Amino acid sequence: DAKTTQPTSMDCAEGRAANLPCNHSTISGNEYVYWYRQIHSQGPQYIIHGLKNNETNEMASLIITEDRKSSTLILPHATLRDTAVYYCIVSLDYKLSFGAGTTVTVRA
Amino acid sequence: EPEVTQTPSHQVTQMGQEVILRCVPISNHLYFYWYRQILGQKVEFLVSFYNNEISEKSEIFDDQFSVERPDGSNFTLKIRSTKLEDSAMYFCASSEVGRVKNTEAFFGQGTRLTVV
């Protein structure tokens, strides 16, 4: 599976959009981009995934660049409950390789 | 909303003892997984299971570990002769299909295993 690079941490103001970048320059044609988050050692929670097109669901939006070498997860209106570690994962299947992720802290 | 359930939430065992961690995957899912997370470290893949056999396993998943689907609903991880370094959160996950397409893998809330 392709390796991903994410910033170690970021802060976000409550009510504002949080934009989480991820680089995956070695992604192969069939690999999907997945985003999970983990709130305080709970089980990883699925957020969103995509292959080529931008995706949106009730939790977030995923913007994938045309060359697929990077993506951005957007939490449109961050709340305090969105404080978590966010993982960007590139994979063909569910042998998911979790990196260190981005620790997002939402501040009031 | 369907969810993966794991029991117990916390298990304390003595070194050298055997433990069985239990999971009830989402009912229509066919693929099952175990991951673990040692405190302060990354979530690591252990094993995937489909059609009553292991489909893939990591280097961590040695002879000390085994998985089983003893009936139509449970999926278990057995650790024989536990070691101190087996102390971790163990997460079960399940997915409808094995290849990533239009579905996702759902994780349980984990079992915290403490070996003393």
Short mmCIF file of C-alpha atoms in Angstrom, two decimals:
data_model
loop_
_atom_site.label_atom_id
_atom_site.label_comp_id
_atom_site.label_asym_id
_atom_site.label_seq_id
_atom_site.Cartn_x
_atom_site.Cartn_y
_atom_site.Cartn_z
CA ASP A 1 0.00 0.00 0.00
CA ALA A 2 1.10 3.53 -0.72
CA LYS A 3 2.52 5.58 2.12
CA THR A 4 0.82 8.78 3.27
CA THR A 5 2.22 11.92 4.86
CA GLN A 6 0.16 14.07 7.20
CA PRO A 7 0.99 16.98 9.50
CA THR A 8 1.53 15.89 13.07
CA SER A 9 -1.01 18.24 14.57
CA MET A 10 -3.30 21.16 13.91
CA ASP A 11 -5.65 23.39 15.81
CA CYS A 12 -9.04 24.55 14.67
CA ALA A 13 -11.54 27.02 16.07
CA GLU A 14 -14.95 25.68 16.93
CA GLY A 15 -17.47 26.41 14.20
CA ARG A 16 -14.83 26.93 11.56
CA ALA A 17 -13.89 24.56 8.77
CA ALA A 18 -10.97 22.23 9.39
CA ASN A 19 -8.88 21.35 6.33
CA LEU A 20 -6.67 18.30 6.81
CA PRO A 21 -4.08 17.69 4.10
CA CYS A 22 -2.60 14.35 3.10
CA ASN A 23 0.11 13.51 0.58
CA HIS A 24 0.08 10.14 -1.15
CA SER A 25 2.37 10.64 -4.11
CA THR A 26 2.94 6.90 -4.68
CA ILE A 27 -0.74 5.98 -4.86
CA SER A 28 -1.55 3.38 -7.51
CA GLY A 29 -4.47 3.51 -9.88
CA ASN A 30 -6.77 1.19 -7.96
CA GLU A 31 -6.06 2.39 -4.46
CA TYR A 32 -8.70 4.30 -2.58
CA VAL A 33 -8.08 7.18 -0.19
CA TYR A 34 -9.66 6.49 3.17
CA TRP A 35 -10.09 8.74 6.19
CA TYR A 36 -10.68 7.39 9.67
CA ARG A 37 -10.50 9.09 13.02
CA GLN A 38 -9.86 7.87 16.52
CA ILE A 39 -11.25 9.67 19.51
CA HIS A 40 -9.27 9.02 22.67
CA SER A 41 -8.31 5.37 22.03
CA GLN A 42 -11.79 4.37 20.94
CA GLY A 43 -12.13 2.20 17.86
CA PRO A 44 -11.27 3.93 14.59
CA GLN A 45 -14.32 5.55 13.08
CA TYR A 46 -14.87 5.66 9.34
CA ILE A 47 -15.28 9.16 7.91
CA ILE A 48 -15.17 9.03 4.13
CA HIS A 49 -13.36 7.50 1.19
CA GLY A 50 -12.88 8.15 -2.50
CA LEU A 51 -11.07 7.01 -5.61
CA LYS A 52 -10.90 9.92 -8.04
CA ASN A 53 -13.89 12.15 -7.58
CA ASN A 54 -14.55 14.47 -4.70
CA GLU A 55 -16.90 13.01 -2.14
CA THR A 56 -19.21 14.44 0.49
CA ASN A 57 -21.23 12.84 3.24
CA GLU A 58 -22.87 14.00 6.44
CA MET A 59 -19.54 14.10 8.26
CA ALA A 60 -17.06 15.58 5.83
CA SER A 61 -15.92 16.32 2.29
CA LEU A 62 -12.97 14.75 0.54
CA ILE A 63 -11.14 16.64 -2.15
CA ILE A 64 -8.72 14.58 -4.26
CA THR A 65 -6.36 16.32 -6.65
CA GLU A 66 -6.56 15.43 -10.31
CA ASP A 67 -3.23 13.58 -10.22
CA ARG A 68 -4.41 11.79 -7.04
CA LYS A 69 -1.16 12.52 -5.28
CA SER A 70 -2.78 14.43 -2.47
CA SER A 71 -6.13 14.97 -0.83
CA THR A 72 -7.82 17.17 1.74
CA LEU A 73 -10.41 16.21 4.30
CA ILE A 74 -12.75 19.05 5.15
CA LEU A 75 -14.78 19.13 8.33
CA PRO A 76 -17.15 21.96 7.46
CA HIS A 77 -18.10 23.14 10.96
CA ALA A 78 -15.74 21.71 13.54
CA THR A 79 -17.11 21.02 17.01
CA LEU A 80 -15.32 20.14 20.21
CA ARG A 81 -16.36 16.51 19.63
CA ASP A 82 -14.27 16.47 16.46
CA THR A 83 -11.09 16.57 18.53
CA ALA A 84 -9.36 13.33 17.52
CA VAL A 85 -6.50 11.77 15.60
CA TYR A 86 -7.33 11.70 11.89
CA TYR A 87 -5.81 9.05 9.68
CA CYS A 88 -5.40 9.25 5.92
CA ILE A 89 -4.96 5.75 4.49
CA VAL A 90 -4.44 4.56 0.96
CA SER A 91 -5.46 0.99 0.34
CA LEU A 92 -6.92 -1.60 -1.99
CA ASP A 93 -8.48 -3.60 0.80
CA TYR A 94 -9.08 -3.51 4.52
CA LYS A 95 -5.59 -4.45 5.57
CA LEU A 96 -5.40 -0.83 6.63
CA SER A 97 -2.01 0.66 7.42
CA PHE A 98 -2.51 3.32 10.07
CA GLY A 99 0.22 5.92 10.39
CA ALA A 100 0.60 8.44 13.17
CA GLY A 101 -2.18 10.61 11.74
CA THR A 102 -2.93 14.25 12.46
CA THR A 103 -3.96 15.19 15.97
CA VAL A 104 -6.71 17.76 15.54
CA THR A 105 -7.63 19.88 18.51
CA VAL A 106 -10.79 21.95 18.22
CA ARG A 107 -10.74 24.94 20.55
CA ALA A 108 -13.73 26.88 21.81
CA GLU B 1 -27.09 1.87 13.14
CA PRO B 2 -25.37 -1.52 12.98
CA GLU B 3 -22.19 -1.84 14.98
CA VAL B 4 -19.38 -4.21 15.81
CA THR B 5 -19.48 -5.22 19.47
CA GLN B 6 -16.55 -6.52 21.49
CA THR B 7 -16.42 -8.20 24.85
CA PRO B 8 -15.05 -7.80 27.40
CA SER B 9 -14.18 -4.12 27.35
CA HIS B 10 -11.26 -4.76 29.68
CA GLN B 11 -9.47 -8.01 30.42
CA VAL B 12 -6.72 -8.50 32.95
CA THR B 13 -4.77 -11.72 32.79
CA GLN B 14 -1.64 -13.19 34.27
CA MET B 15 1.38 -13.74 32.11
CA GLY B 16 1.32 -17.20 30.59
CA GLN B 17 -2.46 -17.52 30.66
CA GLU B 18 -4.66 -17.90 27.61
CA VAL B 19 -7.23 -15.26 26.73
CA ILE B 20 -10.07 -15.17 24.25
CA LEU B 21 -11.31 -11.86 22.95
CA ARG B 22 -14.77 -11.89 21.45
CA CYS B 23 -16.37 -9.91 18.68
CA VAL B 24 -19.78 -9.84 17.07
CA PRO B 25 -19.37 -8.40 13.58
CA ILE B 26 -22.15 -6.67 11.68
CA SER B 27 -24.58 -9.36 10.62
CA ASN B 28 -24.33 -9.20 6.83
CA HIS B 29 -20.57 -8.71 6.76
CA LEU B 30 -18.36 -11.44 5.41
CA TYR B 31 -14.85 -10.20 6.15
CA PHE B 32 -13.44 -9.90 9.63
CA TYR B 33 -10.29 -8.36 11.01
CA TRP B 34 -8.29 -7.95 14.18
CA TYR B 35 -6.08 -4.97 14.85
CA ARG B 36 -4.19 -3.99 17.94
CA GLN B 37 -2.86 -0.75 19.39
CA ILE B 38 -0.19 -0.74 22.05
CA LEU B 39 -0.56 2.28 24.30
CA GLY B 40 0.77 5.39 22.57
CA GLN B 41 1.55 3.56 19.34
CA LYS B 42 -0.08 3.07 15.95
CA VAL B 43 -3.01 0.83 15.15
CA GLU B 44 -1.54 -2.35 13.64
CA PHE B 45 -3.17 -4.94 11.43
CA LEU B 46 -3.07 -8.48 12.78
CA VAL B 47 -5.23 -10.72 10.62
CA SER B 48 -8.08 -10.86 8.15
CA PHE B 49 -10.55 -13.74 7.94
CA TYR B 50 -12.97 -14.80 5.24
CA ASN B 51 -14.90 -17.95 4.50
CA ASN B 52 -13.70 -19.63 7.68
CA GLU B 53 -10.05 -19.18 6.99
CA ILE B 54 -7.31 -16.63 7.40
CA SER B 55 -6.88 -14.60 4.23
CA GLU B 56 -3.94 -12.51 5.36
CA LYS B 57 -1.88 -12.04 8.50
CA SER B 58 0.90 -9.76 9.66
CA GLU B 59 4.26 -10.66 11.16
CA ILE B 60 2.80 -9.95 14.57
CA PHE B 61 0.27 -12.76 14.17
CA ASP B 62 2.52 -15.67 15.09
CA ASP B 63 1.69 -19.11 16.47
CA GLN B 64 0.66 -17.57 19.74
CA PHE B 65 -2.44 -16.16 18.07
CA SER B 66 -5.42 -17.87 16.50
CA VAL B 67 -8.81 -16.76 15.20
CA GLU B 68 -12.05 -18.61 14.91
CA ARG B 69 -15.63 -18.10 13.94
CA PRO B 70 -17.19 -20.68 16.25
CA ASP B 71 -20.77 -19.97 15.20
CA GLY B 72 -22.69 -17.72 12.85
CA SER B 73 -22.22 -14.57 14.86
CA ASN B 74 -19.02 -14.57 16.90
CA PHE B 75 -15.44 -13.99 15.81
CA THR B 76 -12.75 -14.65 18.36
CA LEU B 77 -9.08 -13.94 18.85
CA LYS B 78 -7.23 -16.36 21.11
CA ILE B 79 -3.87 -15.51 22.57
CA ARG B 80 -2.05 -18.48 24.08
CA SER B 81 0.49 -18.01 26.83
CA THR B 82 0.18 -14.24 27.05
CA LYS B 83 3.25 -12.07 27.45
CA LEU B 84 3.59 -8.64 29.01
CA GLU B 85 4.07 -7.14 25.55
CA ASP B 86 0.64 -8.40 24.48
CA SER B 87 -0.89 -5.67 26.61
CA ALA B 88 -2.78 -3.47 24.15
CA MET B 89 -6.17 -2.45 22.83
CA TYR B 90 -7.48 -5.06 20.44
CA PHE B 91 -9.95 -3.92 17.82
CA CYS B 92 -12.21 -6.12 15.78
CA ALA B 93 -13.52 -4.87 12.45
CA SER B 94 -15.79 -6.17 9.75
CA SER B 95 -16.65 -5.29 6.18
CA GLU B 96 -19.21 -6.37 3.66
CA VAL B 97 -16.63 -7.07 0.99
CA GLY B 98 -12.89 -7.51 1.06
CA ARG B 99 -11.87 -5.10 -1.63
CA VAL B 100 -12.43 -1.44 -1.12
CA LYS B 101 -15.27 -0.28 -3.31
CA ASN B 102 -18.37 1.40 -2.08
CA THR B 103 -18.28 0.06 1.45
CA GLU B 104 -16.21 0.65 4.53
CA ALA B 105 -14.80 -1.34 7.41
CA PHE B 106 -16.45 -0.80 10.78
CA PHE B 107 -14.48 -1.09 13.98
CA GLY B 108 -15.59 -2.13 17.44
CA GLN B 109 -14.77 -0.14 20.55
CA GLY B 110 -11.98 -2.49 21.50
CA THR B 111 -10.90 -4.75 24.33
CA ARG B 112 -8.16 -3.44 26.56
CA LEU B 113 -5.95 -6.38 27.45
CA THR B 114 -3.63 -5.97 30.40
CA VAL B 115 -1.12 -8.73 31.08
CA VAL B 116 0.36 -8.64 34.56
#
